[in-house]
PDB file of C-alpha atoms in Angstrom:
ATOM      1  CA  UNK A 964     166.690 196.601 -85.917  1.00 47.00           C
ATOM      2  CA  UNK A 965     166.429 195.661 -82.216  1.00 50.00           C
ATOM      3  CA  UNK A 966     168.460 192.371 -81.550  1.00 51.00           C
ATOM      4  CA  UNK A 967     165.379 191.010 -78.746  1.00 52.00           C
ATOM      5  CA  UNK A 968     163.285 191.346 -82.224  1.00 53.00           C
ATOM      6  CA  UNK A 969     161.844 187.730 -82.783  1.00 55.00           C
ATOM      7  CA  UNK A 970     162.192 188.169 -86.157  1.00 53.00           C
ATOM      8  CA  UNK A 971     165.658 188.638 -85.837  1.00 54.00           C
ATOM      9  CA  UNK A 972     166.548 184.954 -86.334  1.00 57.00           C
ATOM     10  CA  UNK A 973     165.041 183.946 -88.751  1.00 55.00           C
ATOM     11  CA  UNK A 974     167.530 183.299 -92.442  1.00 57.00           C
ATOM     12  CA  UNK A 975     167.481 185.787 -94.889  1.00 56.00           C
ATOM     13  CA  UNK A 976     170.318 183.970 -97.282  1.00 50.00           C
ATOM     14  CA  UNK A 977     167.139 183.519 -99.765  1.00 51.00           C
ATOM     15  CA  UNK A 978     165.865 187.447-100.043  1.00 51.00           C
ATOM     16  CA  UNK A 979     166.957 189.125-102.946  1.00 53.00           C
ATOM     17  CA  UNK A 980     169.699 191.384-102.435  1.00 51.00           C
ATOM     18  CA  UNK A 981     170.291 190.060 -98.617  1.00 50.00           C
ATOM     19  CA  UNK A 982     173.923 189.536 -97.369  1.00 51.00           C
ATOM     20  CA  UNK A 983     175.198 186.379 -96.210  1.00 52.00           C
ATOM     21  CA  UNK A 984     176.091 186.164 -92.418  1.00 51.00           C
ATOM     22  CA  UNK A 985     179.811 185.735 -91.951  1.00 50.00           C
ATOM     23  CA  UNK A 986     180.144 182.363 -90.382  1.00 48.00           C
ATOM     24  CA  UNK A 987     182.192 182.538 -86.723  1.00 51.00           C
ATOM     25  CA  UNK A 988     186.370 181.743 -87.002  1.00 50.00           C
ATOM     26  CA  UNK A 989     185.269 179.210 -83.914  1.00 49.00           C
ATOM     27  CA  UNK A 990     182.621 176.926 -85.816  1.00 47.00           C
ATOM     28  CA  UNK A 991     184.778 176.816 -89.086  1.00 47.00           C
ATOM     29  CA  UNK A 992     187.796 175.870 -87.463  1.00 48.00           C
ATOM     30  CA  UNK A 993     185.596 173.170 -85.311  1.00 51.00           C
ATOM     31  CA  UNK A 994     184.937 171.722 -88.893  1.00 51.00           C
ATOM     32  CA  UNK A 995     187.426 169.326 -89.625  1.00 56.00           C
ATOM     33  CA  UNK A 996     187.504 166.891 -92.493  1.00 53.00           C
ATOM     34  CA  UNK A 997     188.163 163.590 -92.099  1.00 55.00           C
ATOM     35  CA  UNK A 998     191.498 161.879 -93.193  1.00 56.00           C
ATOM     36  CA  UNK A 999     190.688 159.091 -96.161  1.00 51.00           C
ATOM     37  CA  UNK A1000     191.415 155.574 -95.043  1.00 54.00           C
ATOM     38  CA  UNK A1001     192.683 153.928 -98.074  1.00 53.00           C
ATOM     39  CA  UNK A1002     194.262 150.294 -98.103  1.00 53.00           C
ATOM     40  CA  UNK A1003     197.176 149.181-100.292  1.00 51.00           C
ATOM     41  CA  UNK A1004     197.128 145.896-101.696  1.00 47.00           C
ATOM     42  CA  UNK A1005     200.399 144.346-103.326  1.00 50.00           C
ATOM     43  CA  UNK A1006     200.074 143.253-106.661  1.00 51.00           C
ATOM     44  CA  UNK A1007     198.886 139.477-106.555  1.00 49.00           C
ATOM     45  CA  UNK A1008     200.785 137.756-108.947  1.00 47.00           C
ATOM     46  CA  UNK A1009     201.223 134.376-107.328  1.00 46.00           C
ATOM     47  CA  UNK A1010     204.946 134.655-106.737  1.00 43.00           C
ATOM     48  CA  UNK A1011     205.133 132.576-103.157  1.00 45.00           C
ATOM     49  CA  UNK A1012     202.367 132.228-100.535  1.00 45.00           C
ATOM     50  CA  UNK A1013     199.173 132.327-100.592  1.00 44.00           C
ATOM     51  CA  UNK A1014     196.804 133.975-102.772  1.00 46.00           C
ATOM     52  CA  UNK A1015     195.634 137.349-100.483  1.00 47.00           C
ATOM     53  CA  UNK A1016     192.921 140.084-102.000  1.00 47.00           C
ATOM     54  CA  UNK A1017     194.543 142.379-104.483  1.00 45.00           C
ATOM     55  CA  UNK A1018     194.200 142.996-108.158  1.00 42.00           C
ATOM     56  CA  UNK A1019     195.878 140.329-110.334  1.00 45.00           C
ATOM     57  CA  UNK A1020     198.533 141.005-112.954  1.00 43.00           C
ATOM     58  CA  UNK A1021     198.619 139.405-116.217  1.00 43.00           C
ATOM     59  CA  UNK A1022     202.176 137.306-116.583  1.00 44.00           C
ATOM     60  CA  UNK A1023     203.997 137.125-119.435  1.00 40.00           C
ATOM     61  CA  UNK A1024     204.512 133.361-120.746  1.00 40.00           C
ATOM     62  CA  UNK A1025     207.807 131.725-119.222  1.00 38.00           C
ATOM     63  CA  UNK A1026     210.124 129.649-121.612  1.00 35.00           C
ATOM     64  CA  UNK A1027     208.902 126.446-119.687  1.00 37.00           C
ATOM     65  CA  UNK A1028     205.389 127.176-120.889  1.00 34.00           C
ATOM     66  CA  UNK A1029     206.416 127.858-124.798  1.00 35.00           C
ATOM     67  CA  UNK A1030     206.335 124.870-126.858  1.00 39.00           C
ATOM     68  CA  UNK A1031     210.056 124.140-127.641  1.00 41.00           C
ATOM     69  CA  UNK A1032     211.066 123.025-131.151  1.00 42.00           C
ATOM     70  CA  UNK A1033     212.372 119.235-130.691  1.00 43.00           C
ATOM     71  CA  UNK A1034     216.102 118.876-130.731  1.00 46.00           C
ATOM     72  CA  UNK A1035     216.682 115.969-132.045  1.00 51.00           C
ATOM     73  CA  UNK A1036     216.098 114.213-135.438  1.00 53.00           C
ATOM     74  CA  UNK A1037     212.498 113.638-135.114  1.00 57.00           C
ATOM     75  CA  UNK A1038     212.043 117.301-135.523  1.00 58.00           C
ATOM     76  CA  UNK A1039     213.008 116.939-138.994  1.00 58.00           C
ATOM     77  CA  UNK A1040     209.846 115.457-139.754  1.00 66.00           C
ATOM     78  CA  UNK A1041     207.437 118.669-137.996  1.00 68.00           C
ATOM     79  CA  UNK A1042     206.314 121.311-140.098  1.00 70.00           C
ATOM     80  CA  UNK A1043     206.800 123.684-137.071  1.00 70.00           C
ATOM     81  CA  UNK A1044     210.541 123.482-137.019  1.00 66.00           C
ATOM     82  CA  UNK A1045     210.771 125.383-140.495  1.00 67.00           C
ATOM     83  CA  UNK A1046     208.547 128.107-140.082  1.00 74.00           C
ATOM     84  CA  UNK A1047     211.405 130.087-138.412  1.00 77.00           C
ATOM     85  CA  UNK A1048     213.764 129.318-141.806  1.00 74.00           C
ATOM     86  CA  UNK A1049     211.240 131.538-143.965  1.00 77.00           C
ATOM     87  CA  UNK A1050     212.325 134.952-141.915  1.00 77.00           C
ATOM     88  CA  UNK A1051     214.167 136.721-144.450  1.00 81.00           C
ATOM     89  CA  UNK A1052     213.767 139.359-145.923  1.00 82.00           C
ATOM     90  CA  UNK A1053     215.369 140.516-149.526  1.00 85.00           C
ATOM     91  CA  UNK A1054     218.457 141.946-148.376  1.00 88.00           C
ATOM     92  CA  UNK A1055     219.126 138.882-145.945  1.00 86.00           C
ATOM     93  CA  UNK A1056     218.884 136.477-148.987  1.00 87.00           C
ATOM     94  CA  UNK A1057     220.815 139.072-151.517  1.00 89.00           C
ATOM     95  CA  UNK A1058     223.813 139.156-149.656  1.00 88.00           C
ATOM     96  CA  UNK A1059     223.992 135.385-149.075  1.00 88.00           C
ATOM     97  CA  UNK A1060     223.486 134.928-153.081  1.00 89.00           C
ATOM     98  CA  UNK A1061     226.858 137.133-153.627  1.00 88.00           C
ATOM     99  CA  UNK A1062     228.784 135.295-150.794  1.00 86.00           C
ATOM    100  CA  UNK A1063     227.610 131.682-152.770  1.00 87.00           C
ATOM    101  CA  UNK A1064     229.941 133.366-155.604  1.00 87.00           C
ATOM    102  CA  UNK A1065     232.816 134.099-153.673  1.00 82.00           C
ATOM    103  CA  UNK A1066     234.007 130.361-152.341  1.00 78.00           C
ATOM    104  CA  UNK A1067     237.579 130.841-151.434  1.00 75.00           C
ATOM    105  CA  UNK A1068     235.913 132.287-147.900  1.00 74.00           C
ATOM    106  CA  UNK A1069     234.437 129.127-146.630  1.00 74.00           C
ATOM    107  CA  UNK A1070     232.620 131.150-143.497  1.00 81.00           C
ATOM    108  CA  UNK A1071     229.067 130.835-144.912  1.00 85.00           C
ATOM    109  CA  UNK A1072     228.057 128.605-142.175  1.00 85.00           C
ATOM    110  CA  UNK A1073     228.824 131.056-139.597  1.00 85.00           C
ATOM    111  CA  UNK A1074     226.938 134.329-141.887  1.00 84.00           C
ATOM    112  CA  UNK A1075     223.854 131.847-141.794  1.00 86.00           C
ATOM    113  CA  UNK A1076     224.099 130.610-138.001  1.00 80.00           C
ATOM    114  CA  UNK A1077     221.859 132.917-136.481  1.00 78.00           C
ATOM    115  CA  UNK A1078     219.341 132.436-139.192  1.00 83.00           C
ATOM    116  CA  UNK A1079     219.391 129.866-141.848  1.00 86.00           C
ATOM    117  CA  UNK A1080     217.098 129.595-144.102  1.00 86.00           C
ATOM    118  CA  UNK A1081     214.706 127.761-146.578  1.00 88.00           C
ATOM    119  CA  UNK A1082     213.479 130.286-148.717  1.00 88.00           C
ATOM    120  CA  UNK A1083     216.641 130.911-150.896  1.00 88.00           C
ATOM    121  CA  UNK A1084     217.072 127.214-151.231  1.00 90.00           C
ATOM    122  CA  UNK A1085     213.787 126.482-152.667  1.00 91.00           C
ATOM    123  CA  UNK A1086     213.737 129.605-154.589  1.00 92.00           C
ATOM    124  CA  UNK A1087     217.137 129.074-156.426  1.00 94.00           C
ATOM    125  CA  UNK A1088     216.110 125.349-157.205  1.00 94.00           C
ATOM    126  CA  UNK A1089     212.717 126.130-158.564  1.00 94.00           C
ATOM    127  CA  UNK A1090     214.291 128.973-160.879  1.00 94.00           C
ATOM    128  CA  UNK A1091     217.105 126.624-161.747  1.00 94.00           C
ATOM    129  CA  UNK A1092     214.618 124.128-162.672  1.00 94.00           C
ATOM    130  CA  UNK A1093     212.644 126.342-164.902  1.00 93.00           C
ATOM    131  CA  UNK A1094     215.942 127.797-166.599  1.00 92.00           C
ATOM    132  CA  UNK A1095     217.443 124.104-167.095  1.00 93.00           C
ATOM    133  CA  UNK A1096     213.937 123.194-169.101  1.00 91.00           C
ATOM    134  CA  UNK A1097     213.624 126.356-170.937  1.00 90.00           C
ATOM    135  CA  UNK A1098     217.169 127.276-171.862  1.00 90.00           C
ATOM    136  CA  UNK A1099     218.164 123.373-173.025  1.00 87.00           C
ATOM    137  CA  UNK A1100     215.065 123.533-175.369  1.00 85.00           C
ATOM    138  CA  UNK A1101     216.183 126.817-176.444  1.00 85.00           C
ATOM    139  CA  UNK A1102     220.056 125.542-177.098  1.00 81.00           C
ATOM    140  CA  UNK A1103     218.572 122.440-178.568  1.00 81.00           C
ATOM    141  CA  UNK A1104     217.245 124.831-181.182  1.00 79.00           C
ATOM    142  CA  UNK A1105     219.993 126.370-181.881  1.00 77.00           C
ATOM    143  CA  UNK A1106     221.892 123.828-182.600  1.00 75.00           C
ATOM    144  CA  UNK A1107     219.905 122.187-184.970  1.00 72.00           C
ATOM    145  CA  UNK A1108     218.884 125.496-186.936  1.00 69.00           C
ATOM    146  CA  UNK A1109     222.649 125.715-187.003  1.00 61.00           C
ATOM    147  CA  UNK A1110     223.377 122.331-188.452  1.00 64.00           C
ATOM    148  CA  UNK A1111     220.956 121.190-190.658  1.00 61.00           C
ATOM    149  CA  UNK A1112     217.609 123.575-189.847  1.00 56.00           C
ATOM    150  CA  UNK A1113     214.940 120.641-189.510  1.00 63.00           C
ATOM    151  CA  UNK A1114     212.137 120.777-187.935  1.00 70.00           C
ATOM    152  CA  UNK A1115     212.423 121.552-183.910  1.00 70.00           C
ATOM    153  CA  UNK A1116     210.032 120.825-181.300  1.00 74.00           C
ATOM    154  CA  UNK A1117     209.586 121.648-177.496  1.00 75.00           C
ATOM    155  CA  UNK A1118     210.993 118.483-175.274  1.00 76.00           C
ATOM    156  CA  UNK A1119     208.773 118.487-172.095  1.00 81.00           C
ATOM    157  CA  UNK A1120     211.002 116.206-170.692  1.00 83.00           C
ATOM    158  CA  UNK A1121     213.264 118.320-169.669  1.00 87.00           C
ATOM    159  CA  UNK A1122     211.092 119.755-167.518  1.00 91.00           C
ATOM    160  CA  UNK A1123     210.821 116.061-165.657  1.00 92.00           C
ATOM    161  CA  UNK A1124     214.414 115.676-165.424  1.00 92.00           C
ATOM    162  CA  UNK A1125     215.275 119.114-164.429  1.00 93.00           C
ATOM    163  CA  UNK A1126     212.663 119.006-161.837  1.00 94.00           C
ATOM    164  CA  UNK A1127     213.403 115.210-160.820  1.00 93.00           C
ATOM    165  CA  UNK A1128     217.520 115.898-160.810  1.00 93.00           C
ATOM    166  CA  UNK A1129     217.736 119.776-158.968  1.00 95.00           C
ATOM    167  CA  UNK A1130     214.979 118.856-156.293  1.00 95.00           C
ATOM    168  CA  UNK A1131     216.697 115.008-155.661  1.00 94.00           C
ATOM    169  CA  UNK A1132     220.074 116.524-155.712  1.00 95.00           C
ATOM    170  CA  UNK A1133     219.046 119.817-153.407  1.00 94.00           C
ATOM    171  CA  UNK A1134     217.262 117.825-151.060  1.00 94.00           C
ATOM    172  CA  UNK A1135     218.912 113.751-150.875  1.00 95.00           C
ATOM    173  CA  UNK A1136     221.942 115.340-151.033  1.00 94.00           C
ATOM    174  CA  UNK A1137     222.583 116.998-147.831  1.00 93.00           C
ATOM    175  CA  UNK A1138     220.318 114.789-146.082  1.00 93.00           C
ATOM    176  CA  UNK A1139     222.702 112.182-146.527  1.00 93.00           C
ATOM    177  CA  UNK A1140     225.224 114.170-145.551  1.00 92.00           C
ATOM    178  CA  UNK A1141     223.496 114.994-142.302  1.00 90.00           C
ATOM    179  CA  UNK A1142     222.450 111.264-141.709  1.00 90.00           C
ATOM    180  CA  UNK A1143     225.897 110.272-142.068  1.00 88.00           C
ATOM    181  CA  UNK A1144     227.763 112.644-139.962  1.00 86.00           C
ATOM    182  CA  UNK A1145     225.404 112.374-137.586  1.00 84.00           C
ATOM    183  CA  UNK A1146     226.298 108.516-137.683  1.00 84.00           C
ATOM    184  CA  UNK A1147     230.039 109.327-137.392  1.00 80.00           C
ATOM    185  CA  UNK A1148     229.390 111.034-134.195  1.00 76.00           C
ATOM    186  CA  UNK A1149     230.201 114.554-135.631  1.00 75.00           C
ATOM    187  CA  UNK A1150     227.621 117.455-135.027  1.00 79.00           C
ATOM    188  CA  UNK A1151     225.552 118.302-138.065  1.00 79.00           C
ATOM    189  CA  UNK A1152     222.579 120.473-138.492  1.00 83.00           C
ATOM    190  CA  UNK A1153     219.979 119.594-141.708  1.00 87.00           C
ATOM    191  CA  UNK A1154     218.935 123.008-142.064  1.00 87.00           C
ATOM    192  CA  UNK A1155     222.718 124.508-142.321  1.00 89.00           C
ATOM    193  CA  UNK A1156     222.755 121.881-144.807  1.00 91.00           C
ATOM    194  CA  UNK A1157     220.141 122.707-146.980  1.00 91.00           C
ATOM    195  CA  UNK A1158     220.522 126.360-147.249  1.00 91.00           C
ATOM    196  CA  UNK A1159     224.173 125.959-147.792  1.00 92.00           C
ATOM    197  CA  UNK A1160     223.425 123.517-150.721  1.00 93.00           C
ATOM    198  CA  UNK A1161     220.936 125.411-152.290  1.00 92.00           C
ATOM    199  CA  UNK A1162     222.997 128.416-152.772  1.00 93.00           C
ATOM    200  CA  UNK A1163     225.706 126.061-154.142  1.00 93.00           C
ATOM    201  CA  UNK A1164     223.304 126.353-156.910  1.00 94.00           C
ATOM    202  CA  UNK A1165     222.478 129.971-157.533  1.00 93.00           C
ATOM    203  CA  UNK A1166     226.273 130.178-159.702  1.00 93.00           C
ATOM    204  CA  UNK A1167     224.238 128.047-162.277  1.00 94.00           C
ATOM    205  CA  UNK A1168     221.300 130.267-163.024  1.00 93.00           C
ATOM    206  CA  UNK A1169     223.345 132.828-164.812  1.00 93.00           C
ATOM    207  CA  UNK A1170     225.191 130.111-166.543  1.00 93.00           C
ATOM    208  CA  UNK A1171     222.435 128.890-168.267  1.00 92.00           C
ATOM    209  CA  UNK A1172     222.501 132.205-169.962  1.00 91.00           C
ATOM    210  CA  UNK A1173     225.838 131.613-171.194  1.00 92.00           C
ATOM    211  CA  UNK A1174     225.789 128.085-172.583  1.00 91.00           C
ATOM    212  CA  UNK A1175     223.095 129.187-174.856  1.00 88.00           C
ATOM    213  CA  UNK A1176     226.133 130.038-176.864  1.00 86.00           C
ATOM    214  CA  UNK A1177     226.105 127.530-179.403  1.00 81.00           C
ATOM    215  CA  UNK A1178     230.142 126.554-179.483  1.00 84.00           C
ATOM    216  CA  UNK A1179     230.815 123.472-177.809  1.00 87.00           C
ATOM    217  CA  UNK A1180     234.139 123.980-176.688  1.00 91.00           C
ATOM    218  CA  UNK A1181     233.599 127.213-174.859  1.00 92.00           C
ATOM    219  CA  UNK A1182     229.738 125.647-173.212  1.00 91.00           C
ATOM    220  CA  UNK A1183     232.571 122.839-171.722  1.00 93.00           C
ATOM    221  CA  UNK A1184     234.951 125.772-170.245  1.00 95.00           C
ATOM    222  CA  UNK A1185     232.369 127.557-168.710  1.00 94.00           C
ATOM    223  CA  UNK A1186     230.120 125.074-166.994  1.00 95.00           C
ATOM    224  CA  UNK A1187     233.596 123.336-165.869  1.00 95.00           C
ATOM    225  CA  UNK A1188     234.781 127.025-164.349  1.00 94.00           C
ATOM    226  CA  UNK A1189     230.902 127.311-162.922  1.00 94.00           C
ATOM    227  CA  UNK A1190     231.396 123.599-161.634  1.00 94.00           C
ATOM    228  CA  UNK A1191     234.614 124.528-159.915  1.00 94.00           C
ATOM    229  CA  UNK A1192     233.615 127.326-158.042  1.00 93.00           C
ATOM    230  CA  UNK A1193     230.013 125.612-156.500  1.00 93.00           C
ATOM    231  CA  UNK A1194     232.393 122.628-155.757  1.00 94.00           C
ATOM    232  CA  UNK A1195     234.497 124.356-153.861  1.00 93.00           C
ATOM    233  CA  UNK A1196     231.691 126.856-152.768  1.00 93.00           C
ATOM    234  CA  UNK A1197     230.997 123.761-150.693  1.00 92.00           C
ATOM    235  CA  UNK A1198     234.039 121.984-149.992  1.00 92.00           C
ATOM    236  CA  UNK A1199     235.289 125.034-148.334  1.00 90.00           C
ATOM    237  CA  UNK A1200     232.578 125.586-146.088  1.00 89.00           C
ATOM    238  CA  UNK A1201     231.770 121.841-145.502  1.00 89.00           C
ATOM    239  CA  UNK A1202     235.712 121.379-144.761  1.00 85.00           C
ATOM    240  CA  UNK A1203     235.289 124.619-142.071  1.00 82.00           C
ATOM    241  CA  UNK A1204     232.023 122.855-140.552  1.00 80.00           C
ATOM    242  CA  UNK A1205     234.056 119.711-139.720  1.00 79.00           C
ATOM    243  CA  UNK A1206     237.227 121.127-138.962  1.00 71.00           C
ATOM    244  CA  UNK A1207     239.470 119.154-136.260  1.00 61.00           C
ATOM    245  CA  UNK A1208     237.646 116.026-137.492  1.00 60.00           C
ATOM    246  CA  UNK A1209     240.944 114.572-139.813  1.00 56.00           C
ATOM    247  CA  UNK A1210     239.170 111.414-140.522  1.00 65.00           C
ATOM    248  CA  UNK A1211     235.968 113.227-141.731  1.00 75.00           C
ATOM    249  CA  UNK A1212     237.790 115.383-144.481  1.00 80.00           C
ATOM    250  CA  UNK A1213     237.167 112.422-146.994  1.00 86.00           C
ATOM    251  CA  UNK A1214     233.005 113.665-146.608  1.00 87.00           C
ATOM    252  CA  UNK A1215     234.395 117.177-148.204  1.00 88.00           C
ATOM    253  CA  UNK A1216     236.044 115.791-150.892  1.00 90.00           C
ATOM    254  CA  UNK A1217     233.162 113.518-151.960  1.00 92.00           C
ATOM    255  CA  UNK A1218     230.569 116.703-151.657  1.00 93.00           C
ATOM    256  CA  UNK A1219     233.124 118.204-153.960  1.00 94.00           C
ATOM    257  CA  UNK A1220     233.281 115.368-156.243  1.00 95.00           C
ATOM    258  CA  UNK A1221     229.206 115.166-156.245  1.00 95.00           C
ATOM    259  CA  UNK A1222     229.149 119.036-156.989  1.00 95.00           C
ATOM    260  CA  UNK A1223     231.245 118.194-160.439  1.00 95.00           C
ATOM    261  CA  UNK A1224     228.939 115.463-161.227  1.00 95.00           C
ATOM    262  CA  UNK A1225     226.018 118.213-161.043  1.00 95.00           C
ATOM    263  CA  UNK A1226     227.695 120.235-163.276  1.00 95.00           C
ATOM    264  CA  UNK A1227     228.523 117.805-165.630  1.00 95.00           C
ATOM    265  CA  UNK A1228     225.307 116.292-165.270  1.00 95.00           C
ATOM    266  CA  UNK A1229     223.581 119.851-166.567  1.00 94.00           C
ATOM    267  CA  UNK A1230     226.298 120.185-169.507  1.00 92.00           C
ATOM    268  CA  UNK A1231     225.358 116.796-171.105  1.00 92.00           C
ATOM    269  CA  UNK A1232     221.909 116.106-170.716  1.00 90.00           C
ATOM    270  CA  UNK A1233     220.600 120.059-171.437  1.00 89.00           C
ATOM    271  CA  UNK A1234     223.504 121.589-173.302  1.00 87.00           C
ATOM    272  CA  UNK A1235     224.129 119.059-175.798  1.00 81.00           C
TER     273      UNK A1235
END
């Protein structure tokens, strides 16, 4: 085909079959694509200065912002300070049941420092409570089907005392305690207190089981060996908390003292 043909330019891309026209090195290289102009902003998280354009980060709470649990006695009265004291789990509160049976330690204050807790000291009250009222009744029985075999029948108020004398003891107890060492100028903590207490109390679940043995003689040894070793459960440990304090050893020997009045306490009045 002649080149001076006027049909010569004229695009033939669309006709079947038709070959494209290589494009000239010059006019691609002319071609030239332009460089992206892209702006970095800084993360605006408020730290200094003004606020500038950005995207905004989301900050994590600072300790100033938390609410703080009150430090000093008026917390005792806020249900929000004891919601941390239920965060045990099974093993936490197993292995603090077994050191209440070993006494001649006296370092359960510093196993518990980290965490002490509520949960074992309601839970061994509330089961000591129910084996107190059911147990006695039960030993009650025995004895009289023993001695004479008249007629027996259930004494609900054991339940009252059992309930009234574990849960005043468990709970006035150390609270006084507390009140009064805090009075003396010596550093106490309530919740130490009442965990440390209440697992004072777990050696007299299983000993329930035993005085159901209906000699009187051997019910006497055992609650006064199960006495002995919650007394000095918590003489030792109360004697550790106040250590270098000479003129506040007199408060161990009194939590002692109270801790053999418990025991006797559950001897006469259930175990007949």
């Amino acid at each position: 085909m002649d080149e001076s043909s006027p049909y010569s330019n004229l695009p033939t891309s669309h006709l079947l079959g038709s070959v494209p026209s290589v494009i000239n090195e010059e006019k691609k290289a002319s071609y030239t694509v332009p460089e992206a102009s892209m702006q970095i902003f800084p993360p605006n998280n408020g730290s200094g200065g003004s606020r500038g354009p950005g995207y905004q980060t989301l900050e994590a709470p600072t300790e100033n912002s938390e609410q703080q649990p009150p430090n000093d006695w008026k917390g005792v009265f806020s249900i929000s300070s004891y919601t941390q004291c239920f965060n045990v789990d099974t093993e936490v509160v197993i292995n603090r049941l077994i050191s209440s049976f070993y006494p001649t330690t006296g370092d359960f204050f510093r196993k518990i420092d980290a965490n002490p807790d509520l949960y074992g000291h309601i839970w061994i009250t509330t089961t000591l409570v129910f084996m107190l009222s059911s147990f006695g009744n039960f030993a009650t029985y025995l004895m009289q089907k023993h001695t004479d075999g008249t007629t027996w029948s259930f004494d609900v108020g054991y339940v009252n005392v059992a309930a009234s004398g574990i849960y005043g003891y468990a709970i006035v107890v150390p609270m006084a305690f507390y009140f009064l060492l805090q009075y003396l100028g010596s550093n106490a903590s309530l919740i130490r207190f009442w965990c440390m207490w209440g697992y004072s109390l777990s050696i007299f679940i299983p000993t329930a089981f035993l005085l159901l043995i209906p000699v009187e003689s051997l019910r006497w040894m055992i609650i006064l060996i199960a006495g002995t070793a919650s007394a000095c459960f918590v003489y030792l440990n109360l004697r550790s908390y106040i250590e270098g304090v000479n003129d506040l050893t007199i408060m161990a020997v009194a939590a002692f003292l109270l801790q053999m009045a418990l025991a006797i306490f559950i001897k006469v009045w259930f175990f007949p």
